[in-house]
Amino acid sequence: MAMEVLEKELEKLKDTAQLSNSLANVDKIIDLLTAARSEVERANDPHVTSLTLTKLQNPVQRGLDAVLDDLKVVHKGQVKFGKALEKALTTDKDTKGSLPEDHDPMAQHPTLINRAIAMHLLREGQFGVASAFIAEAQPQRPQSSISQLQSQLSPLSPSSVTSPTSPRSPEPYESHLTPMDELSALQSETLQSSFAEMYSILSSLKERKLLPAINWARSNCAELEARGSNLEFELCKLQFIWLFKGPSVNGLPDTPENGRLGALYYARENFGRFQHRHIREIQQLSCAMVYASNLPASPYRSIFDIAMAFDEVAASFTREFCSLLGLSAESPLYVAATAGAIALPQLMKFLNKVKGKNTEWTTTQEMAFETRLPKSMVYHSIFVCPVSKEQTTAENPPVILPCGHVLARESLQRISKGSRYKCPYCPNEGSVKDAKEIIL
Amino acid sequence: MADFDKTNRENHLLLDTHVPVPDPPSSYHLATTPDLADTPCSSLQQDHPLLRIPLELLRKNFRSAHFELEKDKKNVVETLKETATRAVNNEPPPTEDVLKSLDAIIARMRGVKRKLAASADEEQRLYRHETARVRHLAEIYAMHTTDDVKYEVWSRTRLDRMLVDYMLRQGYGDSAQSLARERGIEDLVDVKTFEQMAQIRDSLRNGSVTEALAWCTAGDTKKELRKMDSNLEFMLRYQQYIELVRPYTPAKLSEAIKHAQRFLHPYRETHAAEVRQACGLLAVPPHRAASYPAYAALYAPQRWEALAELFVATHNRLLSLPSIPLLHLALTSGLSALKTPACHSAEGAHRQSAEGRANVASLASVCPVCSRELNDLARSVPYAHHTTSHVEHDLVLLPNGRAYGRERLDDYARKAGLLDGQVKDLRTGEVFSEERLKKVYIT
Ligand SMILES: [Zn+2]
Ligand SMILES: [Zn+2]
């Protein structure tokens, strides 16, 4: 609503407030002046000259005033639009107050942010932008900014925060290199070529060519199987259906390798390896052959409706491909920035409340307020101890009692008498040592 | 199924073997949180600068056009009057002289036209920007939840905008331009403004105040800076003074004194301490400054960086640009909202390691905070606060101390082709018989 009003105001502004409208009046002055000049030149007579020049004064003055008046119209329009803009921006459903700019914990970590951006660009297939970015983000000047310098000198510098508890994988781009070496390594090493492969397979999928994806899945079948992924079968199944649909749908040459016969050959050659895990689906496909002449009326029509199938396999291919690289399918930078936009109103509300108390909210271990994110953005199990109402952590993990109830270890210690406890949620009693740590 | 018999009979079509038919896989749900209802789209607060900048630039464009016009008007009117006065004198000048004056006035008016036309072009560009931005924001206003299919597209554009803004602020102009071009968002970002800003900033870093001073005093910027109580111009003049004292030659020193009288003296009330210190500096040549920390600081090369930062802050405030990149803001807010105690635990680290990854089931998406792109960055923010548990409703405990939803375990067992009555740990890959599972009660 607010934006519709603003759109109309903007149209009005564009209709009326145009600096170019003043140009006609400028031309008039130039015309006056050139006419006077010709007159002076033509007559070449002091009397005419003085008369012409005297007569010129007022029209030029008025002409310039008219140009200034034209500008006034522009100014008025801007003032009016400025008011409309403020109104549109303050009457919306937003939190009041200004953005929390005072305290910026991210400013300490330009190299980590640059690394995240470089990886984001690569995974999005923006290879051109990525290489421009990596070239520019290399520090040419050793001291390009004081804050950067400080962060390099501080004991918490990005290169030293790698926690000793985290085992690192052997990839060259995340081992002992400094973050900046790492940035260029990102490009030259496997990551870019991996993503190039991913995008080439995805573009084949877009053209309804499944074989590159099938080949990839087949050469990574052990890893995929360990992850419980059915990607290879899904791709083969789609290839079967695609062939089955025949030349009129798939546009492939009308040969024995296409159509129902082609699909049959394809299945015989490829489905054997899936028979243990996917027998039921193979049977369904097989039955469908029987109904081939009248599929739309058969119980199998939904299997053969592949309107969304290529998009779906493309999505699951992307997910599996990224997983095997140890990356999530969705760009973490995208998810975090989106979550940030969603959570910002709550952050601002909180900061407005504690204003003046000089709270550096990011230095606490836990946030002081709850943020609501969409379900799709909840990635871990969250356990809040029903006794202490606190989230469990590595230092204070959840424990399960023999009765099946779960609470935080510290809570259990608090409610137990000596080595015995009584479960707060059921009549069970027991020995504290029988409570086992649980990983949720 | 009515055609079950037929199914078995037709099996041979595609396979030669006969295997019993398992149950169809049922769909499972990842840990869902019933109390997290549809979330409103986002704060629009962070998008306000998007609309404000073109208007600020329009105002600035107008002010400088107006400033120039007033100046030219005064000149034209005065020159014309003067020429006319001379022409009516007892001894009128020759016609050529009058023509020369008129030519000068005409040239001046052509200059007026040229400048106005340039301002009009800039105005068109800014109108185009503002129109594109109002439309872009209207899209998000029209959406009611983040579940809207168009939300993701919009949100990606927002990230692209933030990235371009970040790149521009860092001075990565090529990256910013090519990203804006590839994503077709040139009207939603302020490449030109930031490039001009970066040029002036870099000239300060290279030890030159000329460009920054020109910016300070161009058009009516001087007036605007005074309105916001900016000390930028004073600091630039002060630096000029220091640079005149630095060589410590008699000629330069006398130049320094003249400079101080002209440019620093007017500030003696508002910046008394600095002006006094400036006078004191004359007595301390650079090579002796080490024993006087206050004077050493004046000679320090770091002052240039401080000036560059002061300029950037002043520039951004003048255009109502946020003082920090929106990307920083979004990351601080987003990482803290997503972060859980598990994200930096040994368990999380294991999940990130090669060996942990190999076994992880493809059933859950990887947490962005746990991902190696953002894990280290997220150390600088607190974890999210929760008042209720969010776990799967059908949790069971495996003998190894790990708990998963039963449906998810069954699904994984099926996909992994396990024997009936067996389940497989989704993270460690250990296989257990289902009698050893234990129900978990989360209160
Ligand atoms: Zn109990
Ligand atoms: Zn995590």
Short mmCIF file of N, CA and C in Angstrom, two decimals, chain B residues 42-180:
data_model
loop_
_atom_site.label_atom_id
_atom_site.label_comp_id
_atom_site.label_asym_id
_atom_site.label_seq_id
_atom_site.Cartn_x
_atom_site.Cartn_y
_atom_site.Cartn_z
N SER B 42 10.34 -9.61 6.35
CA SER B 42 11.65 -9.14 6.76
C SER B 42 11.49 -7.72 7.23
N SER B 43 12.55 -7.25 7.81
CA SER B 43 12.55 -5.85 8.14
C SER B 43 12.74 -5.07 6.86
N LEU B 44 11.98 -4.02 6.73
CA LEU B 44 12.20 -3.19 5.56
C LEU B 44 13.09 -2.02 5.93
N GLN B 45 13.31 -1.89 7.22
CA GLN B 45 14.16 -0.82 7.71
C GLN B 45 15.49 -0.77 6.97
N GLN B 46 16.07 -1.96 6.80
CA GLN B 46 17.38 -1.98 6.16
C GLN B 46 17.30 -1.60 4.69
N ASP B 47 16.08 -1.57 4.14
CA ASP B 47 15.95 -1.19 2.74
C ASP B 47 15.63 0.28 2.57
N HIS B 48 15.42 0.99 3.69
CA HIS B 48 15.13 2.42 3.57
C HIS B 48 16.21 3.20 2.84
N PRO B 49 17.48 2.95 3.16
CA PRO B 49 18.53 3.72 2.45
C PRO B 49 18.42 3.57 0.94
N LEU B 50 17.94 2.41 0.52
CA LEU B 50 17.79 2.14 -0.91
C LEU B 50 16.97 3.23 -1.59
N LEU B 51 15.88 3.63 -0.93
CA LEU B 51 15.02 4.67 -1.50
C LEU B 51 15.55 6.07 -1.21
N ARG B 52 16.24 6.20 -0.09
CA ARG B 52 16.68 7.54 0.31
C ARG B 52 17.83 8.06 -0.53
N ILE B 53 18.73 7.16 -0.93
CA ILE B 53 19.93 7.64 -1.62
C ILE B 53 19.61 8.38 -2.92
N PRO B 54 18.76 7.81 -3.81
CA PRO B 54 18.48 8.59 -5.03
C PRO B 54 17.90 9.96 -4.72
N LEU B 55 17.05 10.04 -3.71
CA LEU B 55 16.48 11.34 -3.38
C LEU B 55 17.56 12.29 -2.86
N GLU B 56 18.43 11.78 -2.01
CA GLU B 56 19.53 12.63 -1.52
C GLU B 56 20.38 13.12 -2.70
N LEU B 57 20.62 12.21 -3.64
CA LEU B 57 21.43 12.59 -4.79
C LEU B 57 20.68 13.57 -5.69
N LEU B 58 19.35 13.39 -5.79
CA LEU B 58 18.55 14.35 -6.56
C LEU B 58 18.65 15.73 -5.94
N ARG B 59 18.56 15.78 -4.61
CA ARG B 59 18.66 17.06 -3.91
C ARG B 59 20.02 17.70 -4.15
N LYS B 60 21.05 16.86 -4.05
CA LYS B 60 22.40 17.35 -4.22
C LYS B 60 22.57 17.87 -5.66
N ASN B 61 22.05 17.08 -6.60
CA ASN B 61 22.11 17.46 -8.00
C ASN B 61 21.42 18.80 -8.22
N PHE B 62 20.23 18.92 -7.61
CA PHE B 62 19.49 20.16 -7.76
C PHE B 62 20.26 21.33 -7.14
N ARG B 63 20.76 21.11 -5.92
CA ARG B 63 21.45 22.20 -5.22
C ARG B 63 22.66 22.68 -6.02
N SER B 64 23.38 21.73 -6.61
CA SER B 64 24.56 22.20 -7.33
C SER B 64 24.15 22.91 -8.62
N ALA B 65 23.07 22.43 -9.28
CA ALA B 65 22.57 23.12 -10.47
C ALA B 65 22.14 24.54 -10.11
N HIS B 66 21.43 24.64 -8.99
CA HIS B 66 20.92 25.93 -8.54
C HIS B 66 22.07 26.87 -8.18
N PHE B 67 23.04 26.33 -7.47
CA PHE B 67 24.22 27.10 -7.05
C PHE B 67 24.94 27.68 -8.26
N GLU B 68 25.14 26.83 -9.25
CA GLU B 68 25.84 27.27 -10.46
C GLU B 68 25.03 28.32 -11.20
N LEU B 69 23.72 28.10 -11.27
CA LEU B 69 22.87 29.03 -12.01
C LEU B 69 22.90 30.41 -11.38
N GLU B 70 22.78 30.43 -10.04
CA GLU B 70 22.81 31.72 -9.33
C GLU B 70 24.12 32.45 -9.65
N LYS B 71 25.21 31.70 -9.63
CA LYS B 71 26.52 32.28 -9.88
C LYS B 71 26.57 32.87 -11.31
N ASP B 72 26.10 32.05 -12.27
CA ASP B 72 26.15 32.48 -13.67
C ASP B 72 25.22 33.66 -13.90
N LYS B 73 24.08 33.62 -13.24
CA LYS B 73 23.11 34.71 -13.42
C LYS B 73 23.75 36.02 -12.99
N LYS B 74 24.35 35.99 -11.80
CA LYS B 74 24.97 37.19 -11.26
C LYS B 74 26.01 37.73 -12.26
N ASN B 75 26.82 36.81 -12.75
CA ASN B 75 27.87 37.21 -13.68
C ASN B 75 27.29 37.80 -14.96
N VAL B 76 26.29 37.11 -15.53
CA VAL B 76 25.71 37.58 -16.80
C VAL B 76 25.08 38.95 -16.61
N VAL B 77 24.27 39.09 -15.56
CA VAL B 77 23.58 40.36 -15.34
C VAL B 77 24.59 41.49 -15.14
N GLU B 78 25.63 41.22 -14.35
CA GLU B 78 26.62 42.27 -14.08
C GLU B 78 27.41 42.64 -15.33
N THR B 79 27.85 41.61 -16.06
CA THR B 79 28.63 41.90 -17.26
C THR B 79 27.81 42.69 -18.27
N LEU B 80 26.54 42.28 -18.38
CA LEU B 80 25.67 42.95 -19.34
C LEU B 80 25.48 44.41 -18.96
N LYS B 81 25.26 44.63 -17.66
CA LYS B 81 25.03 45.98 -17.16
C LYS B 81 26.28 46.84 -17.42
N GLU B 82 27.40 46.27 -17.08
CA GLU B 82 28.67 46.96 -17.25
C GLU B 82 28.88 47.35 -18.72
N THR B 83 28.62 46.38 -19.61
CA THR B 83 28.79 46.62 -21.04
C THR B 83 27.87 47.75 -21.50
N ALA B 84 26.62 47.70 -21.01
CA ALA B 84 25.65 48.74 -21.41
C ALA B 84 26.09 50.10 -20.87
N THR B 85 26.55 50.11 -19.61
CA THR B 85 26.97 51.38 -19.02
C THR B 85 28.10 52.00 -19.82
N ARG B 86 29.05 51.11 -20.17
CA ARG B 86 30.18 51.63 -20.95
C ARG B 86 29.70 52.18 -22.30
N ALA B 87 28.70 51.51 -22.88
CA ALA B 87 28.24 51.88 -24.22
C ALA B 87 27.54 53.25 -24.23
N VAL B 88 26.91 53.60 -23.09
CA VAL B 88 26.22 54.90 -23.08
C VAL B 88 27.14 56.03 -22.61
N ASN B 89 28.37 55.72 -22.27
CA ASN B 89 29.33 56.74 -21.83
C ASN B 89 29.63 57.75 -22.94
N ASN B 90 30.25 58.85 -22.53
CA ASN B 90 30.63 59.87 -23.51
C ASN B 90 31.56 59.31 -24.56
N GLU B 91 32.39 58.38 -24.06
CA GLU B 91 33.36 57.82 -25.00
C GLU B 91 33.06 56.34 -25.19
N PRO B 92 32.08 56.01 -26.02
CA PRO B 92 31.68 54.59 -26.16
C PRO B 92 32.80 53.74 -26.76
N PRO B 93 32.94 52.51 -26.30
CA PRO B 93 33.99 51.62 -26.80
C PRO B 93 33.70 51.22 -28.24
N PRO B 94 34.74 50.81 -28.97
CA PRO B 94 34.51 50.36 -30.35
C PRO B 94 33.60 49.12 -30.39
N THR B 95 32.92 48.95 -31.51
CA THR B 95 31.95 47.85 -31.65
C THR B 95 32.58 46.50 -31.34
N GLU B 96 33.83 46.30 -31.78
CA GLU B 96 34.47 44.99 -31.52
C GLU B 96 34.51 44.67 -30.04
N ASP B 97 34.78 45.70 -29.21
CA ASP B 97 34.84 45.45 -27.77
C ASP B 97 33.48 45.01 -27.23
N VAL B 98 32.44 45.69 -27.72
CA VAL B 98 31.09 45.32 -27.28
C VAL B 98 30.79 43.88 -27.72
N LEU B 99 31.15 43.58 -28.98
CA LEU B 99 30.90 42.23 -29.49
C LEU B 99 31.64 41.19 -28.64
N LYS B 100 32.84 41.53 -28.25
CA LYS B 100 33.63 40.61 -27.44
C LYS B 100 32.92 40.32 -26.12
N SER B 101 32.42 41.40 -25.49
CA SER B 101 31.69 41.21 -24.22
C SER B 101 30.45 40.35 -24.44
N LEU B 102 29.72 40.67 -25.54
CA LEU B 102 28.51 39.89 -25.80
C LEU B 102 28.85 38.42 -26.04
N ASP B 103 29.93 38.20 -26.77
CA ASP B 103 30.35 36.81 -27.03
C ASP B 103 30.64 36.09 -25.71
N ALA B 104 31.29 36.83 -24.80
CA ALA B 104 31.61 36.20 -23.51
C ALA B 104 30.32 35.84 -22.77
N ILE B 105 29.34 36.75 -22.84
CA ILE B 105 28.06 36.47 -22.15
C ILE B 105 27.36 35.28 -22.79
N ILE B 106 27.37 35.27 -24.13
CA ILE B 106 26.72 34.14 -24.83
C ILE B 106 27.41 32.82 -24.46
N ALA B 107 28.74 32.87 -24.45
CA ALA B 107 29.47 31.65 -24.08
C ALA B 107 29.08 31.21 -22.68
N ARG B 108 28.96 32.16 -21.80
CA ARG B 108 28.57 31.86 -20.42
C ARG B 108 27.19 31.20 -20.40
N MET B 109 26.26 31.75 -21.20
CA MET B 109 24.91 31.18 -21.23
C MET B 109 24.91 29.77 -21.85
N ARG B 110 25.78 29.57 -22.85
CA ARG B 110 25.88 28.20 -23.40
C ARG B 110 26.39 27.27 -22.31
N GLY B 111 27.31 27.77 -21.50
CA GLY B 111 27.81 26.98 -20.37
C GLY B 111 26.67 26.64 -19.41
N VAL B 112 25.81 27.63 -19.17
CA VAL B 112 24.64 27.39 -18.30
C VAL B 112 23.83 26.24 -18.87
N LYS B 113 23.62 26.33 -20.19
CA LYS B 113 22.80 25.30 -20.84
C LYS B 113 23.45 23.92 -20.71
N ARG B 114 24.75 23.89 -20.95
CA ARG B 114 25.47 22.62 -20.89
C ARG B 114 25.38 22.02 -19.47
N LYS B 115 25.60 22.88 -18.47
CA LYS B 115 25.56 22.37 -17.10
C LYS B 115 24.16 21.89 -16.72
N LEU B 116 23.14 22.68 -17.14
CA LEU B 116 21.77 22.27 -16.82
C LEU B 116 21.42 20.96 -17.51
N ALA B 117 21.88 20.82 -18.76
CA ALA B 117 21.58 19.58 -19.48
C ALA B 117 22.25 18.39 -18.79
N ALA B 118 23.48 18.60 -18.31
CA ALA B 118 24.16 17.51 -17.60
C ALA B 118 23.41 17.17 -16.33
N SER B 119 22.97 18.19 -15.60
CA SER B 119 22.20 17.95 -14.38
C SER B 119 20.89 17.24 -14.71
N ALA B 120 20.29 17.62 -15.85
CA ALA B 120 19.04 16.97 -16.25
C ALA B 120 19.27 15.49 -16.55
N ASP B 121 20.41 15.19 -17.17
CA ASP B 121 20.73 13.78 -17.44
C ASP B 121 20.89 13.00 -16.14
N GLU B 122 21.61 13.60 -15.21
CA GLU B 122 21.80 12.96 -13.91
C GLU B 122 20.44 12.75 -13.23
N GLU B 123 19.58 13.75 -13.38
CA GLU B 123 18.24 13.66 -12.81
C GLU B 123 17.49 12.46 -13.40
N GLN B 124 17.60 12.30 -14.73
CA GLN B 124 16.93 11.16 -15.37
C GLN B 124 17.44 9.84 -14.82
N ARG B 125 18.76 9.75 -14.67
CA ARG B 125 19.37 8.53 -14.16
C ARG B 125 18.83 8.23 -12.76
N LEU B 126 18.75 9.28 -11.93
CA LEU B 126 18.29 9.07 -10.56
C LEU B 126 16.80 8.73 -10.51
N TYR B 127 16.01 9.33 -11.42
CA TYR B 127 14.60 8.95 -11.49
C TYR B 127 14.46 7.48 -11.86
N ARG B 128 15.33 7.05 -12.78
CA ARG B 128 15.28 5.64 -13.18
C ARG B 128 15.60 4.75 -11.97
N HIS B 129 16.62 5.14 -11.22
CA HIS B 129 16.98 4.38 -10.02
C HIS B 129 15.83 4.33 -9.02
N GLU B 130 15.27 5.49 -8.75
CA GLU B 130 14.22 5.54 -7.73
C GLU B 130 13.01 4.71 -8.18
N THR B 131 12.68 4.80 -9.47
CA THR B 131 11.54 4.02 -9.96
C THR B 131 11.79 2.53 -9.80
N ALA B 132 12.98 2.09 -10.20
CA ALA B 132 13.29 0.66 -10.09
C ALA B 132 13.24 0.23 -8.63
N ARG B 133 13.69 1.09 -7.73
CA ARG B 133 13.75 0.72 -6.32
C ARG B 133 12.37 0.68 -5.67
N VAL B 134 11.54 1.65 -6.02
CA VAL B 134 10.19 1.63 -5.46
C VAL B 134 9.49 0.36 -5.92
N ARG B 135 9.67 0.02 -7.20
CA ARG B 135 9.06 -1.22 -7.72
C ARG B 135 9.60 -2.44 -7.00
N HIS B 136 10.90 -2.47 -6.81
CA HIS B 136 11.54 -3.61 -6.14
C HIS B 136 10.97 -3.76 -4.72
N LEU B 137 10.84 -2.67 -4.00
CA LEU B 137 10.30 -2.77 -2.65
C LEU B 137 8.81 -3.07 -2.65
N ALA B 138 8.11 -2.58 -3.68
CA ALA B 138 6.67 -2.88 -3.75
C ALA B 138 6.45 -4.38 -3.81
N GLU B 139 7.37 -5.10 -4.45
CA GLU B 139 7.23 -6.56 -4.55
C GLU B 139 7.23 -7.20 -3.17
N ILE B 140 8.15 -6.76 -2.31
CA ILE B 140 8.22 -7.39 -0.99
C ILE B 140 7.03 -6.96 -0.13
N TYR B 141 6.56 -5.74 -0.34
CA TYR B 141 5.38 -5.30 0.40
C TYR B 141 4.17 -6.15 0.05
N ALA B 142 4.15 -6.65 -1.20
CA ALA B 142 3.00 -7.42 -1.64
C ALA B 142 3.02 -8.86 -1.14
N MET B 143 4.16 -9.28 -0.59
CA MET B 143 4.24 -10.65 -0.08
C MET B 143 3.91 -10.66 1.40
N HIS B 144 3.28 -11.75 1.84
CA HIS B 144 2.91 -11.75 3.24
C HIS B 144 3.74 -12.70 4.09
N THR B 145 4.29 -13.73 3.46
CA THR B 145 5.13 -14.63 4.25
C THR B 145 6.36 -15.00 3.45
N THR B 146 7.31 -15.56 4.18
CA THR B 146 8.53 -16.00 3.52
C THR B 146 8.27 -17.27 2.70
N ASP B 147 7.06 -17.84 2.83
CA ASP B 147 6.74 -19.04 2.05
C ASP B 147 6.34 -18.68 0.63
N ASP B 148 6.09 -17.40 0.41
CA ASP B 148 5.72 -16.96 -0.93
C ASP B 148 6.80 -17.40 -1.91
N VAL B 149 6.35 -17.98 -3.03
CA VAL B 149 7.35 -18.50 -3.99
C VAL B 149 8.26 -17.40 -4.52
N LYS B 150 7.72 -16.18 -4.56
CA LYS B 150 8.54 -15.10 -5.10
C LYS B 150 9.55 -14.58 -4.09
N TYR B 151 9.38 -15.00 -2.84
CA TYR B 151 10.25 -14.46 -1.80
C TYR B 151 11.71 -14.80 -2.05
N GLU B 152 11.96 -16.04 -2.47
CA GLU B 152 13.36 -16.42 -2.63
C GLU B 152 14.04 -15.60 -3.70
N VAL B 153 13.34 -15.40 -4.81
CA VAL B 153 13.92 -14.60 -5.89
C VAL B 153 14.24 -13.20 -5.38
N TRP B 154 13.29 -12.64 -4.66
CA TRP B 154 13.48 -11.29 -4.13
C TRP B 154 14.65 -11.25 -3.15
N SER B 155 14.67 -12.25 -2.31
CA SER B 155 15.68 -12.29 -1.27
C SER B 155 17.08 -12.48 -1.86
N ARG B 156 17.15 -13.19 -2.97
CA ARG B 156 18.45 -13.34 -3.65
C ARG B 156 18.90 -12.00 -4.22
N THR B 157 17.95 -11.27 -4.79
CA THR B 157 18.31 -9.94 -5.29
C THR B 157 18.80 -9.07 -4.14
N ARG B 158 18.15 -9.21 -2.99
CA ARG B 158 18.60 -8.43 -1.84
C ARG B 158 20.04 -8.78 -1.48
N LEU B 159 20.36 -10.08 -1.48
CA LEU B 159 21.74 -10.46 -1.17
C LEU B 159 22.69 -9.87 -2.22
N ASP B 160 22.30 -9.95 -3.48
CA ASP B 160 23.16 -9.38 -4.52
C ASP B 160 23.41 -7.88 -4.28
N ARG B 161 22.34 -7.19 -3.89
CA ARG B 161 22.48 -5.76 -3.57
C ARG B 161 23.48 -5.56 -2.44
N MET B 162 23.33 -6.37 -1.41
CA MET B 162 24.22 -6.23 -0.26
C MET B 162 25.66 -6.53 -0.65
N LEU B 163 25.84 -7.52 -1.51
CA LEU B 163 27.20 -7.85 -1.93
C LEU B 163 27.82 -6.71 -2.73
N VAL B 164 27.03 -6.13 -3.64
CA VAL B 164 27.56 -5.02 -4.42
C VAL B 164 27.92 -3.86 -3.49
N ASP B 165 27.04 -3.56 -2.55
CA ASP B 165 27.29 -2.49 -1.59
C ASP B 165 28.59 -2.75 -0.82
N TYR B 166 28.74 -3.99 -0.38
CA TYR B 166 29.95 -4.37 0.37
C TYR B 166 31.19 -4.19 -0.50
N MET B 167 31.13 -4.70 -1.72
CA MET B 167 32.29 -4.61 -2.63
C MET B 167 32.65 -3.15 -2.89
N LEU B 168 31.62 -2.33 -3.10
CA LEU B 168 31.89 -0.92 -3.38
C LEU B 168 32.56 -0.25 -2.18
N ARG B 169 32.06 -0.56 -0.98
CA ARG B 169 32.64 0.06 0.21
C ARG B 169 34.08 -0.40 0.42
N GLN B 170 34.37 -1.65 0.05
CA GLN B 170 35.72 -2.15 0.21
C GLN B 170 36.64 -1.64 -0.91
N GLY B 171 36.03 -1.02 -1.92
CA GLY B 171 36.82 -0.53 -3.04
C GLY B 171 37.05 -1.58 -4.12
N TYR B 172 36.22 -2.63 -4.15
CA TYR B 172 36.35 -3.65 -5.19
C TYR B 172 35.40 -3.28 -6.34
N GLY B 173 35.76 -2.22 -7.06
CA GLY B 173 34.85 -1.68 -8.06
C GLY B 173 34.53 -2.62 -9.21
N ASP B 174 35.56 -3.34 -9.71
CA ASP B 174 35.31 -4.24 -10.85
C ASP B 174 34.34 -5.34 -10.48
N SER B 175 34.58 -5.94 -9.30
CA SER B 175 33.68 -7.02 -8.85
C SER B 175 32.27 -6.49 -8.73
N ALA B 176 32.15 -5.32 -8.11
CA ALA B 176 30.82 -4.75 -7.89
C ALA B 176 30.11 -4.54 -9.23
N GLN B 177 30.84 -3.96 -10.18
CA GLN B 177 30.21 -3.69 -11.46
C GLN B 177 29.82 -4.95 -12.19
N SER B 178 30.70 -5.94 -12.15
CA SER B 178 30.36 -7.13 -12.94
C SER B 178 29.24 -7.92 -12.27
N LEU B 179 29.19 -7.91 -10.94
CA LEU B 179 28.07 -8.59 -10.28
C LEU B 179 26.75 -7.86 -10.60
N ALA B 180 26.78 -6.53 -10.51
CA ALA B 180 25.57 -5.75 -10.79
C ALA B 180 25.10 -6.00 -12.22
#
